[in-house]
The first five atom37 places (N, CA, C, CB, O) and aatype in JSON, in Angstrom:
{
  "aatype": [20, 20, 20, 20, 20, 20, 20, 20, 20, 20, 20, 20, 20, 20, 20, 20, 20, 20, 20, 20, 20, 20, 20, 20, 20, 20, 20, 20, 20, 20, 20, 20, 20, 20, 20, 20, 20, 20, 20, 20, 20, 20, 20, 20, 20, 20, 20, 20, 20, 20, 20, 20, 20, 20, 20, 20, 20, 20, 20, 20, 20, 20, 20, 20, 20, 20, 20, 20, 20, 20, 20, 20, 20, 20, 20, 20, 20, 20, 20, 20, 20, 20, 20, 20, 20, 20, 20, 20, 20, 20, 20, 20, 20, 20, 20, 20, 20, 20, 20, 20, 20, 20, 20, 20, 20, 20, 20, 20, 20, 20, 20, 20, 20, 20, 20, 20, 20, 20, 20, 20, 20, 20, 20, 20, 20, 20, 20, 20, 20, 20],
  "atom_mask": [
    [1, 1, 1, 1, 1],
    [1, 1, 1, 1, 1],
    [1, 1, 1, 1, 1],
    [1, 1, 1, 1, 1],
    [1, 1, 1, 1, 1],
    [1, 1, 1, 1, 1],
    [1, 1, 1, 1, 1],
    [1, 1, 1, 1, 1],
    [1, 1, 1, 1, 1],
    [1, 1, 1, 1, 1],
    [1, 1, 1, 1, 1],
    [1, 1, 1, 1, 1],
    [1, 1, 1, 1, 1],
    [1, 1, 1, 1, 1],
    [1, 1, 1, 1, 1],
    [1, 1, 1, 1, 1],
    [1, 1, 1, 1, 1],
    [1, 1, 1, 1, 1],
    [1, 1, 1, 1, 1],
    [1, 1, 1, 1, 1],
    [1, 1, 1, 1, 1],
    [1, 1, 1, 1, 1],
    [1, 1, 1, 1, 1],
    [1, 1, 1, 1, 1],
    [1, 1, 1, 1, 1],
    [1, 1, 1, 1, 1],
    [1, 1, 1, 1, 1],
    [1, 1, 1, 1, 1],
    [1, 1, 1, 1, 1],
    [1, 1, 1, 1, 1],
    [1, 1, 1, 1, 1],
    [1, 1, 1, 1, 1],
    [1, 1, 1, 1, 1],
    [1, 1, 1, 1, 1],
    [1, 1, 1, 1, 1],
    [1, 1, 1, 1, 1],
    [1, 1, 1, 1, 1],
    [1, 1, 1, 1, 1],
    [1, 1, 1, 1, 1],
    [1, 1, 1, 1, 1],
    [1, 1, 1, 1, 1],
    [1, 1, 1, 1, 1],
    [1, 1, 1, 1, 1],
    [1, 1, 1, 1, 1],
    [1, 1, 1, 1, 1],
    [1, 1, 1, 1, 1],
    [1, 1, 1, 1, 1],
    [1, 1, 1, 1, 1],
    [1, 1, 1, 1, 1],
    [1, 1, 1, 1, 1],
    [1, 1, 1, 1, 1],
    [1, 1, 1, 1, 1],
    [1, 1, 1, 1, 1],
    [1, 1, 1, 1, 1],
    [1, 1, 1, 1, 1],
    [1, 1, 1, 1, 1],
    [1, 1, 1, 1, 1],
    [1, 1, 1, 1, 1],
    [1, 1, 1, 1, 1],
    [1, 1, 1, 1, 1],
    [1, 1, 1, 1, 1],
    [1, 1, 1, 1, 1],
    [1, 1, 1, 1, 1],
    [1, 1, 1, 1, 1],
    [1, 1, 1, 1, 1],
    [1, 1, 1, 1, 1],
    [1, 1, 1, 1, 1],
    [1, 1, 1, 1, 1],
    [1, 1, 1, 1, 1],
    [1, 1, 1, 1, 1],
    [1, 1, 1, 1, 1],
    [1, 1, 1, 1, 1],
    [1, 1, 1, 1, 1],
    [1, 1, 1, 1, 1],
    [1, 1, 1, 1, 1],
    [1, 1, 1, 1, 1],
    [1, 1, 1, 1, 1],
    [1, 1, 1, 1, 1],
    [1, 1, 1, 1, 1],
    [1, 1, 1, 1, 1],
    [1, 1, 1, 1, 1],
    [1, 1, 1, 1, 1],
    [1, 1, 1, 1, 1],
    [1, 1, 1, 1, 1],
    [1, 1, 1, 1, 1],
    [1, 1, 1, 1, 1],
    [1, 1, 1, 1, 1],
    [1, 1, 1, 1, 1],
    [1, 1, 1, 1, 1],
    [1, 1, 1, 1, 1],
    [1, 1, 1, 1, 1],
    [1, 1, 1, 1, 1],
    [1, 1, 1, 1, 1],
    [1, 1, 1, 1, 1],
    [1, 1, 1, 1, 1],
    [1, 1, 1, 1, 1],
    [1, 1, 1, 1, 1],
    [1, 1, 1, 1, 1],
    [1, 1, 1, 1, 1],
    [1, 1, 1, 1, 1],
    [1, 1, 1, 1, 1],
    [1, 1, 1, 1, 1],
    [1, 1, 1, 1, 1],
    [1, 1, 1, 1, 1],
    [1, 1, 1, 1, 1],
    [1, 1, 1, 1, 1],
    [1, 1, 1, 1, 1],
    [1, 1, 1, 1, 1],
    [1, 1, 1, 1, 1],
    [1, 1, 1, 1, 1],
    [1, 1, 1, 1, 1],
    [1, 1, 1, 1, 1],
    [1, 1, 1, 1, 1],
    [1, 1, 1, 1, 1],
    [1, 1, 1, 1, 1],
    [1, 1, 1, 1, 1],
    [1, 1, 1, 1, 1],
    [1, 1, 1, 1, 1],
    [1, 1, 1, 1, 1],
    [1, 1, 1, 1, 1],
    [1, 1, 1, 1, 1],
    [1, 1, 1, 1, 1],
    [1, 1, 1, 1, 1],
    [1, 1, 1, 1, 1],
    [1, 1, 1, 1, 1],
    [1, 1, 1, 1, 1],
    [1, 1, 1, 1, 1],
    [1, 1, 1, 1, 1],
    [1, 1, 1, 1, 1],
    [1, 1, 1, 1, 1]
  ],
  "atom_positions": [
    [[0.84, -1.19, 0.0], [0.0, 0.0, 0.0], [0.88, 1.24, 0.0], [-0.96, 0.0, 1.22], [2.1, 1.15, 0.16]],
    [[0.27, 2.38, -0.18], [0.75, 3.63, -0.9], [0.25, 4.47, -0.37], [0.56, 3.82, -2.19], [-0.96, 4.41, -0.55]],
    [[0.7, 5.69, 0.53], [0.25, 6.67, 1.11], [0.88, 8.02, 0.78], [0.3, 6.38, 2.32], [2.1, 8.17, 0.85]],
    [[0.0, 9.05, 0.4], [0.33, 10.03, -0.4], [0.43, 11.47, 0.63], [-0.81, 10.06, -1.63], [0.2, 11.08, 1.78]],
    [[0.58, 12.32, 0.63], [0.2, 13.4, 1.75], [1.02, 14.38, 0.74], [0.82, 13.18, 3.66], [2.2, 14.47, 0.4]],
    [[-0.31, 15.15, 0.41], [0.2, 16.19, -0.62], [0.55, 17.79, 0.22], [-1.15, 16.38, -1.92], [-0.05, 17.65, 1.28]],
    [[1.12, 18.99, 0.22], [0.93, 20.39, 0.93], [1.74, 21.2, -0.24], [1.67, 20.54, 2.72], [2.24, 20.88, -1.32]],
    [[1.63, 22.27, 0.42], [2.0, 23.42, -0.72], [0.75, 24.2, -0.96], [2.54, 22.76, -2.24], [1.06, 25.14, -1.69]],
    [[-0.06, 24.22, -0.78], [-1.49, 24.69, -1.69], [-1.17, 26.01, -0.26], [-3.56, 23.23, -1.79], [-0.32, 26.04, 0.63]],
    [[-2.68, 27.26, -0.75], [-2.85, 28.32, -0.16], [-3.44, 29.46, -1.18], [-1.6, 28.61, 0.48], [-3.37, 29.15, -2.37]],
    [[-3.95, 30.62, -0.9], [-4.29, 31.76, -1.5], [-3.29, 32.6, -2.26], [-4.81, 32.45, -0.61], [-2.32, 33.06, -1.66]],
    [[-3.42, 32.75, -3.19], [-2.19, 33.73, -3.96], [-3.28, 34.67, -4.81], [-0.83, 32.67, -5.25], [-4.44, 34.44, -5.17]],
    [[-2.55, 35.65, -4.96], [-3.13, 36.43, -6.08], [-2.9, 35.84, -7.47], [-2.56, 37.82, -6.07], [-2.29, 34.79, -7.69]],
    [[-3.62, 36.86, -8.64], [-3.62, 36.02, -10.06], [-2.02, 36.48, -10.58], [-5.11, 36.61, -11.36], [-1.69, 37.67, -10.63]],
    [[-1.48, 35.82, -10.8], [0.51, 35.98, -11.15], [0.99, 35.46, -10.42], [1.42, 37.3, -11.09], [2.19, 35.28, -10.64]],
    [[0.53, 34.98, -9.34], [1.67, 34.56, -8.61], [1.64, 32.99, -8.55], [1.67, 35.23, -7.18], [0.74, 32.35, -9.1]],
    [[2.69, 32.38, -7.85], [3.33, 31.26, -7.85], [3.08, 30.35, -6.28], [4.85, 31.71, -8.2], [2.94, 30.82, -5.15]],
    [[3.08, 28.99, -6.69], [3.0, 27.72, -5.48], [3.68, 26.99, -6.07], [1.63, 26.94, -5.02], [4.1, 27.1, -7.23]],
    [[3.87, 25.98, -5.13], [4.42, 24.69, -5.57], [4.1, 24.17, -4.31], [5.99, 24.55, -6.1], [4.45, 24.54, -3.19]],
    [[2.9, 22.67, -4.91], [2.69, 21.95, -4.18], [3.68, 20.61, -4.38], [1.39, 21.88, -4.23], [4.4, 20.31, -5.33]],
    [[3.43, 19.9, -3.08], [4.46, 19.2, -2.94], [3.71, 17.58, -2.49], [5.51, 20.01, -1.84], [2.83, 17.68, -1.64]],
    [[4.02, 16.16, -3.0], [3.6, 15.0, -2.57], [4.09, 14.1, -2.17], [3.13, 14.61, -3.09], [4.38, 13.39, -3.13]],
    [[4.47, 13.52, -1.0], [5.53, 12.76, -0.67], [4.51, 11.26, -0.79], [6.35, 13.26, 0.95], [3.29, 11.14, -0.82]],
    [[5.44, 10.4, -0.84], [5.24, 8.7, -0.73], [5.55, 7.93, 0.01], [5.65, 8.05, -1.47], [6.7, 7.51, 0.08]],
    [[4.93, 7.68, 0.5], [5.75, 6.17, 1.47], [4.99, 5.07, 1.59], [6.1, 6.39, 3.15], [3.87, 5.09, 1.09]],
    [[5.47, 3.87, 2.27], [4.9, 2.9, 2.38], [5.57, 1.86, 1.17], [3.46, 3.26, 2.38], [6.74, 1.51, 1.03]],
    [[4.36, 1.5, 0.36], [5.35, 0.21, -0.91], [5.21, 0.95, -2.06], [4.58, -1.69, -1.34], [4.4, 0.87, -2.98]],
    [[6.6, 2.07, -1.74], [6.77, 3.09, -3.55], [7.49, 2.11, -4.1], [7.85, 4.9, -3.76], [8.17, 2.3, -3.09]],
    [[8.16, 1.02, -4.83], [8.85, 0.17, -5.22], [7.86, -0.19, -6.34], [9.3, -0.78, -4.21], [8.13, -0.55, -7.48]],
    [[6.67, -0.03, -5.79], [5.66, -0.5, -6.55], [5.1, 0.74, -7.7], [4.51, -1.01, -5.48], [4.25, 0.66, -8.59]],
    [[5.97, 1.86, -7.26], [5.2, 3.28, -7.94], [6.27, 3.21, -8.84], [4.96, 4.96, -6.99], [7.39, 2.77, -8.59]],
    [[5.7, 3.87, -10.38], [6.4, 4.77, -11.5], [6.1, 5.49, -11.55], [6.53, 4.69, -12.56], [6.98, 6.34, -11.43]],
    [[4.51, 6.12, -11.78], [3.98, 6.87, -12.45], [3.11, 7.92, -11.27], [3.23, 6.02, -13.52], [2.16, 7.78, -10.5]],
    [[3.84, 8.79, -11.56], [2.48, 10.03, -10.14], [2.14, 10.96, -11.11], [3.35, 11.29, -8.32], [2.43, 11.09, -12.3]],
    [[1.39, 11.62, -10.26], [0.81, 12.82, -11.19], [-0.53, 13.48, -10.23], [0.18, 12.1, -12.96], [-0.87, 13.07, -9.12]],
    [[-1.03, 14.4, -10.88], [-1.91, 15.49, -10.25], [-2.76, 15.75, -11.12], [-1.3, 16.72, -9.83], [-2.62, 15.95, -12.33]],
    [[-4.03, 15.75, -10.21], [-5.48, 15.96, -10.49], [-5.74, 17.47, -9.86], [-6.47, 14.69, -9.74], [-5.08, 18.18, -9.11]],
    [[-7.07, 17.62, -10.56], [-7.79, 18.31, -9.58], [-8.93, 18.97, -9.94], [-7.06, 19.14, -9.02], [-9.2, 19.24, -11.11]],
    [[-9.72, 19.29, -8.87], [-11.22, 19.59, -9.26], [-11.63, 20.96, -8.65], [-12.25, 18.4, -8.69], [-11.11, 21.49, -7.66]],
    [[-12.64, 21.44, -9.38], [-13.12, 23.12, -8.48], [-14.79, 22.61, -8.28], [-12.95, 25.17, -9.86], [-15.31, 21.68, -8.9]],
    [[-15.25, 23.22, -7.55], [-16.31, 23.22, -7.14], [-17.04, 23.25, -8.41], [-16.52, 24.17, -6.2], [-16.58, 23.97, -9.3]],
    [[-18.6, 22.25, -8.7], [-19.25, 22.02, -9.61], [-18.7, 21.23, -11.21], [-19.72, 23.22, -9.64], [-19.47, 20.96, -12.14]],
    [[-17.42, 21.01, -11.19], [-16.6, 21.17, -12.07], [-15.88, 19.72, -12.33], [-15.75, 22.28, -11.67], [-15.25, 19.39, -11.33]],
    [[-15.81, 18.91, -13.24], [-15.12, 17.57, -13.18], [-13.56, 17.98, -12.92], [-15.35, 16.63, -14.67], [-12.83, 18.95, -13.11]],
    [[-13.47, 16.38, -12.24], [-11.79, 16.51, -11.84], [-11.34, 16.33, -13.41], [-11.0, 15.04, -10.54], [-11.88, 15.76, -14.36]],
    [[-10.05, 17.11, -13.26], [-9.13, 17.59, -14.4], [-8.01, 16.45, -13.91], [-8.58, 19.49, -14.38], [-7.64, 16.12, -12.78]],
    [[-7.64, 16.0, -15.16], [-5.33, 15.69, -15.36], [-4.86, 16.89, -15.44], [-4.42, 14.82, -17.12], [-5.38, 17.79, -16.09]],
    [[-3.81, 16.97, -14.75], [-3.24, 18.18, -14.77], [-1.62, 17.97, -15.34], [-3.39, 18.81, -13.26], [-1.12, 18.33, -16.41]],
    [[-1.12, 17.38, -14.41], [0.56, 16.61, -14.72], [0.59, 15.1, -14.35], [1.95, 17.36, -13.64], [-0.17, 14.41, -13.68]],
    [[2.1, 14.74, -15.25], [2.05, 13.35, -14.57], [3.63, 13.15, -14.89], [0.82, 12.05, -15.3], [4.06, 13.71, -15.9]],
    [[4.41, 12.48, -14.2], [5.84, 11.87, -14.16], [5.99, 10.56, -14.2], [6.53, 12.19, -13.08], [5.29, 9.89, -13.45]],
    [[6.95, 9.91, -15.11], [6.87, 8.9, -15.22], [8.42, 8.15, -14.83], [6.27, 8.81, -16.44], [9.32, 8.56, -15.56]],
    [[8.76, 7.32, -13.98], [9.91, 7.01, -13.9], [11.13, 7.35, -13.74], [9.95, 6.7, -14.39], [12.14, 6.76, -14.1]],
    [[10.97, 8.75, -12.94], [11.65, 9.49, -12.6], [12.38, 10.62, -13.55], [12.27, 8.77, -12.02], [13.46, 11.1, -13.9]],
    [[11.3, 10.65, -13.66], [11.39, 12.32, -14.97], [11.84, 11.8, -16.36], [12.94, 13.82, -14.51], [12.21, 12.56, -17.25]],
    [[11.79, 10.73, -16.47], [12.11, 10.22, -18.02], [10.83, 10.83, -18.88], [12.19, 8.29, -18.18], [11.1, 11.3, -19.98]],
    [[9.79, 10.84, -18.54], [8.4, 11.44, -19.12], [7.83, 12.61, -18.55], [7.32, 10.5, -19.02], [7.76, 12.57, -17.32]],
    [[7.47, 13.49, -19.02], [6.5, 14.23, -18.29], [5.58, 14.68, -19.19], [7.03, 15.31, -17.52], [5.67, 14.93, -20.39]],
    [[4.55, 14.74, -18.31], [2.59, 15.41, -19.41], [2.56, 16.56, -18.77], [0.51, 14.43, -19.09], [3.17, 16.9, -17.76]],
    [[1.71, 17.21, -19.52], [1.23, 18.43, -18.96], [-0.12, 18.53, -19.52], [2.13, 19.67, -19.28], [-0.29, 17.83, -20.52]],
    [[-1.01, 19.13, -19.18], [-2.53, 19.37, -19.7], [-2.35, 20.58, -20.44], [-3.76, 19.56, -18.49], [-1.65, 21.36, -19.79]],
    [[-2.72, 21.08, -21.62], [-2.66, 22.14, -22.54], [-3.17, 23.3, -21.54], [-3.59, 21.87, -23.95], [-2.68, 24.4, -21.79]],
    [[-3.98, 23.26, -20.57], [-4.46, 24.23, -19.76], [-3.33, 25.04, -18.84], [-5.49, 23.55, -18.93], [-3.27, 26.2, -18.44]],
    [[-2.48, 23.88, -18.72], [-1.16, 24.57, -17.63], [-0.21, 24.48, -18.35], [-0.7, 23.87, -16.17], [0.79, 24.72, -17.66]],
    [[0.21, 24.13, -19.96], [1.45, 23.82, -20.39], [2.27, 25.33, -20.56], [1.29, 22.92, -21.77], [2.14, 25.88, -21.66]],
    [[2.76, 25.72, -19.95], [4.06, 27.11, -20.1], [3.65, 27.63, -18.72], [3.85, 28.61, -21.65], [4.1, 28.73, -18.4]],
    [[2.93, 27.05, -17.93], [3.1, 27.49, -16.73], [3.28, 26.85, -15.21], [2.26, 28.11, -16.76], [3.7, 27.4, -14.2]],
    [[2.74, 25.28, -15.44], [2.68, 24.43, -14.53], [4.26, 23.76, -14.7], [1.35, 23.47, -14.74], [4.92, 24.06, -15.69]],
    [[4.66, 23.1, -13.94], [6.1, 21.7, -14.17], [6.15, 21.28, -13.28], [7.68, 21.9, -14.48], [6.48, 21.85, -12.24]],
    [[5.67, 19.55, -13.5], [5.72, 18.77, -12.61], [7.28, 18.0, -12.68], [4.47, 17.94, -12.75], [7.68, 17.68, -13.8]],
    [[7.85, 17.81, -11.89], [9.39, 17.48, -11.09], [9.26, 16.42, -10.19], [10.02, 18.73, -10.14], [8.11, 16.14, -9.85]],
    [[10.13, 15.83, -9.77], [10.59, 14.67, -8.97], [11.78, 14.64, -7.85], [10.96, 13.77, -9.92], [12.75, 14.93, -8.54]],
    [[12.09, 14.52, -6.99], [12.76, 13.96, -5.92], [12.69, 12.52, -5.46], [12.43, 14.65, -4.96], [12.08, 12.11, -4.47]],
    [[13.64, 11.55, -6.62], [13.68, 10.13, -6.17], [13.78, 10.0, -4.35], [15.11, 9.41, -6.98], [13.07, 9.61, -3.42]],
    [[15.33, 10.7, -4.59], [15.48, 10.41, -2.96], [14.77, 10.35, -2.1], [16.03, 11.02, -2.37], [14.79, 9.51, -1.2]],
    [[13.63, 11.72, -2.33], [12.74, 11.79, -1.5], [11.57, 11.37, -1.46], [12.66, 12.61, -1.32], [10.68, 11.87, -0.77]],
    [[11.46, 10.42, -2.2], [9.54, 9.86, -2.6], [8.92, 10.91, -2.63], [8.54, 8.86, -1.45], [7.83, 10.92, -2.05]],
    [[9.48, 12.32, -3.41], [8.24, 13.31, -3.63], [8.43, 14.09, -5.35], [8.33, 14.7, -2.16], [9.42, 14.45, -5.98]],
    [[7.04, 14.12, -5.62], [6.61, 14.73, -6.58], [6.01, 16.41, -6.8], [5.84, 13.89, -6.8], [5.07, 16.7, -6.06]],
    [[6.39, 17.26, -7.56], [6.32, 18.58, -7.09], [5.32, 19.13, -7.98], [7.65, 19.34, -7.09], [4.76, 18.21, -8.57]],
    [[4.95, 20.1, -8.27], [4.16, 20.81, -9.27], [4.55, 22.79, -8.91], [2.2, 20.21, -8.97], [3.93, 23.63, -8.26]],
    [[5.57, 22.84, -9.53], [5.39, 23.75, -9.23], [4.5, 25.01, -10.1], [6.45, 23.83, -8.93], [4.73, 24.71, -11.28]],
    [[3.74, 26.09, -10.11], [2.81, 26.65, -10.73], [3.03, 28.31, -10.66], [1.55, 26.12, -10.14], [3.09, 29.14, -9.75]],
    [[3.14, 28.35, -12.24], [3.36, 30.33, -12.16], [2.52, 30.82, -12.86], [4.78, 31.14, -12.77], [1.78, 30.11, -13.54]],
    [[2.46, 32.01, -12.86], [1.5, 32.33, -13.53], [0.06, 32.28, -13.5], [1.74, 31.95, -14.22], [-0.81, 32.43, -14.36]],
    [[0.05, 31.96, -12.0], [-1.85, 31.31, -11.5], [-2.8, 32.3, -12.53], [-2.53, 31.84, -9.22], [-2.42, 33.35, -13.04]],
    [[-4.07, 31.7, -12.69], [-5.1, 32.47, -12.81], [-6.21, 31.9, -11.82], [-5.51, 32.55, -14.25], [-6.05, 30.8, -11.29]],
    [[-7.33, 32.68, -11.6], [-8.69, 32.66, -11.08], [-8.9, 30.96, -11.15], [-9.85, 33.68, -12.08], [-9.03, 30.28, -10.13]],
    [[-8.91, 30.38, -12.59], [-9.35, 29.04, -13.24], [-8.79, 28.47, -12.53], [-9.13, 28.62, -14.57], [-9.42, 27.47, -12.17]],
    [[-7.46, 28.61, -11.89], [-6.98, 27.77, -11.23], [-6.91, 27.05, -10.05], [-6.45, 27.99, -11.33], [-6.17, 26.2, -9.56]],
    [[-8.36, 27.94, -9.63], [-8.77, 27.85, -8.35], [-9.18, 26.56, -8.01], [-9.73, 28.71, -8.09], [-10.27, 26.31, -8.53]],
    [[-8.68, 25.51, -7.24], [-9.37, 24.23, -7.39], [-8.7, 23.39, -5.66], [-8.76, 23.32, -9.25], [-7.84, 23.76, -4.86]],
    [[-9.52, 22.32, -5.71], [-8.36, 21.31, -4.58], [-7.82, 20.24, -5.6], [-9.29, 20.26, -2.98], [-8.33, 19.56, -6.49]],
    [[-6.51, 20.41, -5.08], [-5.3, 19.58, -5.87], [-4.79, 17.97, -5.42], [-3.92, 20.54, -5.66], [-4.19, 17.76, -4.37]],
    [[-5.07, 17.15, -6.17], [-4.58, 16.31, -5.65], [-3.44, 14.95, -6.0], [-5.51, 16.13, -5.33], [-3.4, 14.56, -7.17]],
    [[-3.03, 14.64, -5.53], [-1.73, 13.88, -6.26], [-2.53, 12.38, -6.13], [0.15, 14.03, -5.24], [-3.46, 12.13, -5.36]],
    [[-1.92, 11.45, -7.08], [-1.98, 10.45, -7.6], [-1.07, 9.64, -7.74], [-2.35, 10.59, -8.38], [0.06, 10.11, -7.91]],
    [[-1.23, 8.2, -7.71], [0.22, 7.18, -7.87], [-0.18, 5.59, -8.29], [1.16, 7.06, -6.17], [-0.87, 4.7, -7.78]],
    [[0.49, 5.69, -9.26], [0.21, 3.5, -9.64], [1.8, 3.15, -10.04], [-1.25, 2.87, -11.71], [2.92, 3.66, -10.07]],
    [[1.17, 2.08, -10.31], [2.3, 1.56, -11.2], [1.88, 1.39, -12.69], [2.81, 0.15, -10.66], [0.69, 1.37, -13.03]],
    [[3.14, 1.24, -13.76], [2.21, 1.31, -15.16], [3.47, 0.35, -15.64], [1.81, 3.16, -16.15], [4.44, 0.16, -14.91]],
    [[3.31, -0.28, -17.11], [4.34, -1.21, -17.82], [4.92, 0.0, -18.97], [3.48, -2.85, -18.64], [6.12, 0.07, -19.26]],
    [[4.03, 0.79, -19.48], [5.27, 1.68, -19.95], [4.66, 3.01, -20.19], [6.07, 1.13, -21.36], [3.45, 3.22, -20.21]],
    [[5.96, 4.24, -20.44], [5.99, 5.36, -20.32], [4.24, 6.25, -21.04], [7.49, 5.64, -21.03], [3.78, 7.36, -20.8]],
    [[3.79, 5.27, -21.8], [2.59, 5.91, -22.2], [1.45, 5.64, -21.46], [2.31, 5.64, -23.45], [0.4, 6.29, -21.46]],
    [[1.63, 4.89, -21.0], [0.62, 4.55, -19.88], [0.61, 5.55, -18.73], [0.93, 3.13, -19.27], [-0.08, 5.3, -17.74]],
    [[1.4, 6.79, -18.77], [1.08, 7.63, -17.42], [0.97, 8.76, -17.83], [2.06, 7.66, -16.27], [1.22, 9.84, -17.29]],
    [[0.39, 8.38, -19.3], [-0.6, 9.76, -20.09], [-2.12, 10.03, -19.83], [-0.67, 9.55, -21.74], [-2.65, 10.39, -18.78]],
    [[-2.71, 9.74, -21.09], [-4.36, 9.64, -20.89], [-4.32, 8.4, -20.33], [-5.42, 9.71, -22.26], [-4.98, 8.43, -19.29]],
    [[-3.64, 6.85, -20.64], [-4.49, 6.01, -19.64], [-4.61, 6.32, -18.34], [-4.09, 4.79, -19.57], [-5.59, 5.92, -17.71]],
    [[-3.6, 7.09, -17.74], [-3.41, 7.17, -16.12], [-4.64, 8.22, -15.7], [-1.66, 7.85, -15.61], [-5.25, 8.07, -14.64]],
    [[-4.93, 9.26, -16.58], [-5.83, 10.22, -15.91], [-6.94, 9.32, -16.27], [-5.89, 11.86, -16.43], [-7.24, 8.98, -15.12]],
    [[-7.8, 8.67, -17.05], [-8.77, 7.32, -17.49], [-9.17, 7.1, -16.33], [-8.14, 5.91, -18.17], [-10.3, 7.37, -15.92]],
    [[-7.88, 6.37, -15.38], [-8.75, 5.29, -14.87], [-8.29, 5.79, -13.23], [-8.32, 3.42, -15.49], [-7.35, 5.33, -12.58]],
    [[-8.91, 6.48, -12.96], [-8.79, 7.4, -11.72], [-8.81, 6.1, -10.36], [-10.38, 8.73, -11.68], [-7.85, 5.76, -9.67]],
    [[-10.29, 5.55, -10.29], [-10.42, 4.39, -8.91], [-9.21, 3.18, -9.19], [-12.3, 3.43, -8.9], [-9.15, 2.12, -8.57]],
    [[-8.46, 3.55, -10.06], [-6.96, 1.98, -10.12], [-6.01, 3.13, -9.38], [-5.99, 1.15, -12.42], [-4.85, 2.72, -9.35]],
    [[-6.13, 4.19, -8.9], [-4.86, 4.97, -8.6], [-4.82, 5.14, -7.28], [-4.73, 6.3, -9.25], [-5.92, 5.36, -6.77]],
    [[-3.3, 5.09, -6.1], [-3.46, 5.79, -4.93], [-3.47, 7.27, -4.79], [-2.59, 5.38, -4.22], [-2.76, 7.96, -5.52]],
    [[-4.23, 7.79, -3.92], [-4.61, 9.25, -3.84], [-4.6, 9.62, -2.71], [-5.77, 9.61, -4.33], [-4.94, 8.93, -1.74]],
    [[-4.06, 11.24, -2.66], [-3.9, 11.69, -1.16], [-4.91, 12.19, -1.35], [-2.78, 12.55, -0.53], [-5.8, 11.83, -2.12]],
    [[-4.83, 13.62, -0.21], [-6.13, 14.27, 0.83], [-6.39, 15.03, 0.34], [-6.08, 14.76, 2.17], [-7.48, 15.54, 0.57]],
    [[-5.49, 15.56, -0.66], [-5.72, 16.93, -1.57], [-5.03, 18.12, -0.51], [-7.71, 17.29, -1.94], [-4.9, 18.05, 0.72]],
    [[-4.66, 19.14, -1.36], [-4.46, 20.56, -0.83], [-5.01, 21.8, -1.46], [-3.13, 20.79, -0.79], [-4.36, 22.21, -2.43]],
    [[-5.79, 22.31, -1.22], [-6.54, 23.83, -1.83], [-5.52, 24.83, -2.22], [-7.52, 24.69, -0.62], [-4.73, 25.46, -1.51]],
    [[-5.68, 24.84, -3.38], [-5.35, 26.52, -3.97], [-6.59, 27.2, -4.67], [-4.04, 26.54, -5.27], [-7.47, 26.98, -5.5]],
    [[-6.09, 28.23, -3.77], [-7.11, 29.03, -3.97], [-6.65, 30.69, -4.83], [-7.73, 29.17, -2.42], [-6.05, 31.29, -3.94]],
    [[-6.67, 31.42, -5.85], [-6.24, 32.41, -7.12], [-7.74, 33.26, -6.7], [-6.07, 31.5, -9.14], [-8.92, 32.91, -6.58]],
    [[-7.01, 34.53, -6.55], [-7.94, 35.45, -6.76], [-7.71, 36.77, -7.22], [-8.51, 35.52, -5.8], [-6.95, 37.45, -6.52]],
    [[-8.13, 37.22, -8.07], [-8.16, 38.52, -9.12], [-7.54, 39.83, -8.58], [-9.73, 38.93, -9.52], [-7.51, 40.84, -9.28]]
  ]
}
């Protein structure tokens, strides 16, 4: 089993910058592939980023691509997102994600797909305002 505990999230104005942060523990041996969701009120959960094998891959969602970058810390069983450039839209709770996959394309669209096969933390709120 796989336990996630995501932080970093908080209020920023629209320009400014976070970086949330997801650590792992428990049976990561079993993890390749993490990545980050997230949803706003009324609103389906979004893919946002995803890492694959220790930064050999990375996705980005066209919504955050030139402003989001998701990063890695093997050493540290943690996965980062850091985020510039916030807007309003971005207002959401964030949450990190983790499986295992057989290869690097698999922690694209299949990984955001199939959401209940994934471990998931508690989420952290960011909150963008004008």
């Amino acid at each position: 089993q796989v336990q996630l505990v995501e932080s970093g999230g908080g209020s920023v104005q629209a320009g400014g910058s976070l970086r949330l942060s997801c650590e792992a523990s428990g049976y990561t041996r079993s993890i390749n592939c993490m990545g980050w969701f997230r949803q706003a009120p009324g609103k389906e959960r979004e893919g946002v980023a995803s890492i694959y094998a220790g930064a050999l891959r990375t996705y980005h969602a066209d919504s955050v691509m030139g402003r989001f970058a998701i990063s890695q810390d093997n050493a540290k069983n943690t996965v980062y997102l850091q985020m510039d450039s916030l807007k309003p839209e971005d207002t959401a709770m964030y949450y990190c994600a983790a499986t295992g996959v057989d290869f690097a394309s698999s922690c694209r669209a299949p990984f955001f797909a199939r959401p209940s096969s994934l471990n998931w933390g508690q989420g952290t709120q960011v909150t963008v305002s004008s």
